[in-house]
Coordinates of C-alpha atoms in Angstrom, one line a residue:
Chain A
X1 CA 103.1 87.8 106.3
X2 CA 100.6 90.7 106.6
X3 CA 97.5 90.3 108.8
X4 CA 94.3 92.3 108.8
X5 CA 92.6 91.7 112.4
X6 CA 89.3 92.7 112.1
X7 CA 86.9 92.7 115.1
X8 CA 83.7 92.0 116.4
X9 CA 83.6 88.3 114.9
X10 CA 80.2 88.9 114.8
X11 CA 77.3 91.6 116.1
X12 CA 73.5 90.8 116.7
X13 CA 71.7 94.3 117.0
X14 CA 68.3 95.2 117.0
X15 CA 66.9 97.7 114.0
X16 CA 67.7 101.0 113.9
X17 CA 71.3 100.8 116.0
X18 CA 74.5 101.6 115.1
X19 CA 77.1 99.7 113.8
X20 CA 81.0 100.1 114.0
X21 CA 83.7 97.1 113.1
X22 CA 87.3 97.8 112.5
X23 CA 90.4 96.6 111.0
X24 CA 93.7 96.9 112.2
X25 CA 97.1 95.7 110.8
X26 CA 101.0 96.0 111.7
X27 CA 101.3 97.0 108.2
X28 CA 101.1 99.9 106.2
X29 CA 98.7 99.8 103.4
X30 CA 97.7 102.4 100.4
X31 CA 94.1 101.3 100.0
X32 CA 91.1 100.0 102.5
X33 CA 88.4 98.2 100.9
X34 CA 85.2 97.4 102.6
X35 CA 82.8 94.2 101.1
X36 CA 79.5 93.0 102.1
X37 CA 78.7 89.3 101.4
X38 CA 75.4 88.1 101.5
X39 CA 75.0 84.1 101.9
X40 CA 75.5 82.5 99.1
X41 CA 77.0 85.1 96.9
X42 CA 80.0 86.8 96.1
X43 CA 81.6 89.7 98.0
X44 CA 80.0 93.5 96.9
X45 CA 82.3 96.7 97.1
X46 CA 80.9 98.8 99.2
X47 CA 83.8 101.8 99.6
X48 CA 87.3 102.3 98.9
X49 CA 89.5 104.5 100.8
X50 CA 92.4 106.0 99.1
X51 CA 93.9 108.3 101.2
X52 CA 95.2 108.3 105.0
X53 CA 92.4 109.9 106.7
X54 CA 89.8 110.3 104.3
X55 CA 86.8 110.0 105.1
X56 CA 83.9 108.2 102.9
X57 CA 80.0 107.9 103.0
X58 CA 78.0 105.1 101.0
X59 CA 74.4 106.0 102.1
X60 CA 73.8 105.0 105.4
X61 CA 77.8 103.5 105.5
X62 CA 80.7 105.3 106.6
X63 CA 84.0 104.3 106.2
X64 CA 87.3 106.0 107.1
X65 CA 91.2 105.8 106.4
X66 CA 93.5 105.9 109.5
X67 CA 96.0 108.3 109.5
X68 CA 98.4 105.8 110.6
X69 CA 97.4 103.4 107.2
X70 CA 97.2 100.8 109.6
X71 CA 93.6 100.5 110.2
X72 CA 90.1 101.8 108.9
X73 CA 86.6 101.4 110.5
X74 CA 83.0 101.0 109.1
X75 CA 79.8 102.0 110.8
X76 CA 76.5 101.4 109.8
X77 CA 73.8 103.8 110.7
X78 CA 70.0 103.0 111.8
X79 CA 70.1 99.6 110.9
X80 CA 68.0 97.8 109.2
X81 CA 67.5 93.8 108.5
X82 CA 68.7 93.9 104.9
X83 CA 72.0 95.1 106.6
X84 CA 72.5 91.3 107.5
X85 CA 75.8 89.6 105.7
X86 CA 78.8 89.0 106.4
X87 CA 81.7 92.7 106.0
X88 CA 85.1 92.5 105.2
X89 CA 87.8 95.0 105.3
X90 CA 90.7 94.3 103.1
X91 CA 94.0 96.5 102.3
X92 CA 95.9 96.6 99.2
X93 CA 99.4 96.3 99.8
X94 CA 102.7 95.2 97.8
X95 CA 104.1 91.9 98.9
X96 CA 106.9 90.2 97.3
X97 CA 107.2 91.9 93.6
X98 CA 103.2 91.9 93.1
X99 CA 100.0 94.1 94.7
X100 CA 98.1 92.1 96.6
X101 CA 94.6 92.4 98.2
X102 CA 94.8 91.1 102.1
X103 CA 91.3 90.1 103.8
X104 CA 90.0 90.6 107.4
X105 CA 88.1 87.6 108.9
X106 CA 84.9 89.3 108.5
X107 CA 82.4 90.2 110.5
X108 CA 79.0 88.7 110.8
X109 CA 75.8 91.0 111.7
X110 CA 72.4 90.1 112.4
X111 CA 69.9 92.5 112.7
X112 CA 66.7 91.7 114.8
X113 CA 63.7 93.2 113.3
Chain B
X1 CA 78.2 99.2 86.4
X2 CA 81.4 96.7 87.0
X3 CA 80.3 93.0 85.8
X4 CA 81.5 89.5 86.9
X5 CA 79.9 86.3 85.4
X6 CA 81.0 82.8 86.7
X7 CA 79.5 80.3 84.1
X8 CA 78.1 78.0 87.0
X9 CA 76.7 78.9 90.3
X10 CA 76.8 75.5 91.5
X11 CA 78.7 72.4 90.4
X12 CA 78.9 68.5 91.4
X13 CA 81.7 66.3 90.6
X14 CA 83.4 63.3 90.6
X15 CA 87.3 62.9 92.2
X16 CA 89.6 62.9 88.9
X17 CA 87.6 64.7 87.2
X18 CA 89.0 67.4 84.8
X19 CA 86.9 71.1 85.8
X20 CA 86.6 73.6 84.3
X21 CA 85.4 77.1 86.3
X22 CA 84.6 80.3 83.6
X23 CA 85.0 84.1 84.1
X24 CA 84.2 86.9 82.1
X25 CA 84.4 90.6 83.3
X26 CA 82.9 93.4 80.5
X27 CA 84.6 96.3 81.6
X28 CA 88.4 95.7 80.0
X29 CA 90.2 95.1 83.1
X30 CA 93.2 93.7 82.8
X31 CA 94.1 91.9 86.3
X32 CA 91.9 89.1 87.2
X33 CA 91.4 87.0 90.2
X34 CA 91.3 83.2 91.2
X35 CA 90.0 82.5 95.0
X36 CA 88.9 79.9 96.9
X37 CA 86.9 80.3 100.0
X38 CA 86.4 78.4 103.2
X39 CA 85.0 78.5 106.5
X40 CA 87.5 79.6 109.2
X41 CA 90.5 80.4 106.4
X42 CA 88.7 83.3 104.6
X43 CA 89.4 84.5 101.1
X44 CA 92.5 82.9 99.9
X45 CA 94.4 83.3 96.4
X46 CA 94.8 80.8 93.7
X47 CA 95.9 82.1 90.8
X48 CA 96.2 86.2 89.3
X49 CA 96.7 87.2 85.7
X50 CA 98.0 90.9 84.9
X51 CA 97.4 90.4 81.1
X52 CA 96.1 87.9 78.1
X53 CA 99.0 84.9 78.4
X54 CA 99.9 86.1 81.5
X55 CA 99.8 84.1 85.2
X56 CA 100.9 84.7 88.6
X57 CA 100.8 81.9 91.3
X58 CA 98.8 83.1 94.2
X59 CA 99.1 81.6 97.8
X60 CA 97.7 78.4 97.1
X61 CA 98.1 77.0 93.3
X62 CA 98.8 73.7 93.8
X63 CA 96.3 71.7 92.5
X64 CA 95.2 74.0 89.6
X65 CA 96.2 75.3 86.7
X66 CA 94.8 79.2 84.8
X67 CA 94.5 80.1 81.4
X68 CA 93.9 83.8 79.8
X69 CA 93.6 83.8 76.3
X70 CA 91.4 86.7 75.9
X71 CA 91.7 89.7 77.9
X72 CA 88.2 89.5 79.0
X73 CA 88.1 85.8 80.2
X74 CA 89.8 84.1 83.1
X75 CA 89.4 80.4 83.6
X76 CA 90.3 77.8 86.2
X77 CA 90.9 73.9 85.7
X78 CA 91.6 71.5 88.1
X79 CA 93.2 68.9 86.5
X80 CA 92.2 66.0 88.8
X81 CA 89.5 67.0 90.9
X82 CA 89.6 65.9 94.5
X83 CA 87.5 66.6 97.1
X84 CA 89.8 68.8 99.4
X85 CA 88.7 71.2 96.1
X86 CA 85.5 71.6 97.4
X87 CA 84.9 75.2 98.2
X88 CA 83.5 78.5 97.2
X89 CA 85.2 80.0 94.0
X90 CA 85.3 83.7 93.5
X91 CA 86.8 85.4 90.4
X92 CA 87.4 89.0 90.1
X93 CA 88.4 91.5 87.9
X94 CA 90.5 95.3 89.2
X95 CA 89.8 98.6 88.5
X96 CA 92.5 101.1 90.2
X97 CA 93.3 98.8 93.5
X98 CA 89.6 97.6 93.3
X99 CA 88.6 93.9 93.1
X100 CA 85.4 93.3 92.2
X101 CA 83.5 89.9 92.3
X102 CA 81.9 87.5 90.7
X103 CA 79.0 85.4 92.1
X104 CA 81.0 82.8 92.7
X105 CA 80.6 78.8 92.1
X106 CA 79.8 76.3 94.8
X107 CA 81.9 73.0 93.7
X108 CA 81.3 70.2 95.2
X109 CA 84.1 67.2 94.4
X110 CA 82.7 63.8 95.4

């Protein structure tokens, strides 16, 4: 079946760096989600991506597209330690006769203050 | 503002016990969502609805049951609770290809 690989497993920065995680796939999808999910709670939306190549801020987030529709990256910029949760990418795709939604693994970041 | 409401944040109970999880979404969407989420398998499909009757079977339905009789409300029963059940449950309601989450209910089967 479809697969999102998404990498690092997890990140432990110190404030005010950089973040980038990725997802990558073998298949083609026509829409990248990104979630944040705090401990505890459910998953937030924190950009969709429509379009191969787009490109998509959320404050300090950024998201992109690949060209491909294989993959998409996030980066967070000038962390800070409310940035801590667990992200998710996940790509909307049609399997079998029905749209589905396919999760990454997630990625866990801590942020040392 | 997109709203999800779970009817229980947390939940004990007893193996073959009949449960009952609620959703309700306020913005008129007409798919809506059944996971179930563990540690080490992720995010993983129960049961979908496209529409008030309606049900799909997701990737892992065995064990429960849906039921959609308002467009607005999703729920999920387990009809004999065991405690492989216990888990995270996350509803969700779509917008375009957006899913969007409820807070989810801890259940804990005992």
């Amino acid at each position: 079946g479809q697969q999102l690989n998404q990498s690092p497993q997890s990140m432990f920065i110190q404030e005010g760096e950089d973040v980038s995680m990725n997802c990558t796939s073998s298949s083609i999808f026509n829409t990248w989600l990104w979630y944040k999910q705090e401990p505890g709670e459910g998953p937030v939306l924190l950009i969709a991506l429509y379009k191969a190549g787009e490109l998509t801020s959320n404050g300090r987030l950024t998201a992109q597209f690949g060209i491909t529709r294989k993959d998409s990256f996030l980066n967070i910029s000038a962390s800070i330690p409310s940035d801590v949760g667990i992200y998710f990418c996940a790509g909307h795709a049609r399997m079998d006769s029905s749209y589905k939604l396919i999760f990454g693994s997630g990625t866990r970041l801590l942020v040392r203050p | 503002d997109v709203k999800v409401t779970q009817s229980s944040r947390y939940l004990v109970k007893r193996t073959g016990e009949k449960v009952f999880l609620e959703c309700v979404q306020d913005m008129d969407h007409e798919n809506m969502f059944w996971y179930r989420q563990d540690p080490g398998l992720g995010l993983r499909l129960i049961y979908f609805s496209y529409d008030v009757k309606m049900k799909e079977k997701g990737d892992i339905p065995e064990g429960y049951s849906v039921s959609r009789e308002k467009k607005e409300r999703f729920s999920l029963i387990l009809e004999s609770a065991s405690t492989n059940q216990t888990s995270m449950y996350l509803c969700a309601s779509r917008l375009r290809n957006e899913q969007y989450f409820g807070p989810g209910t801890r259940l804990t089967v005992t």
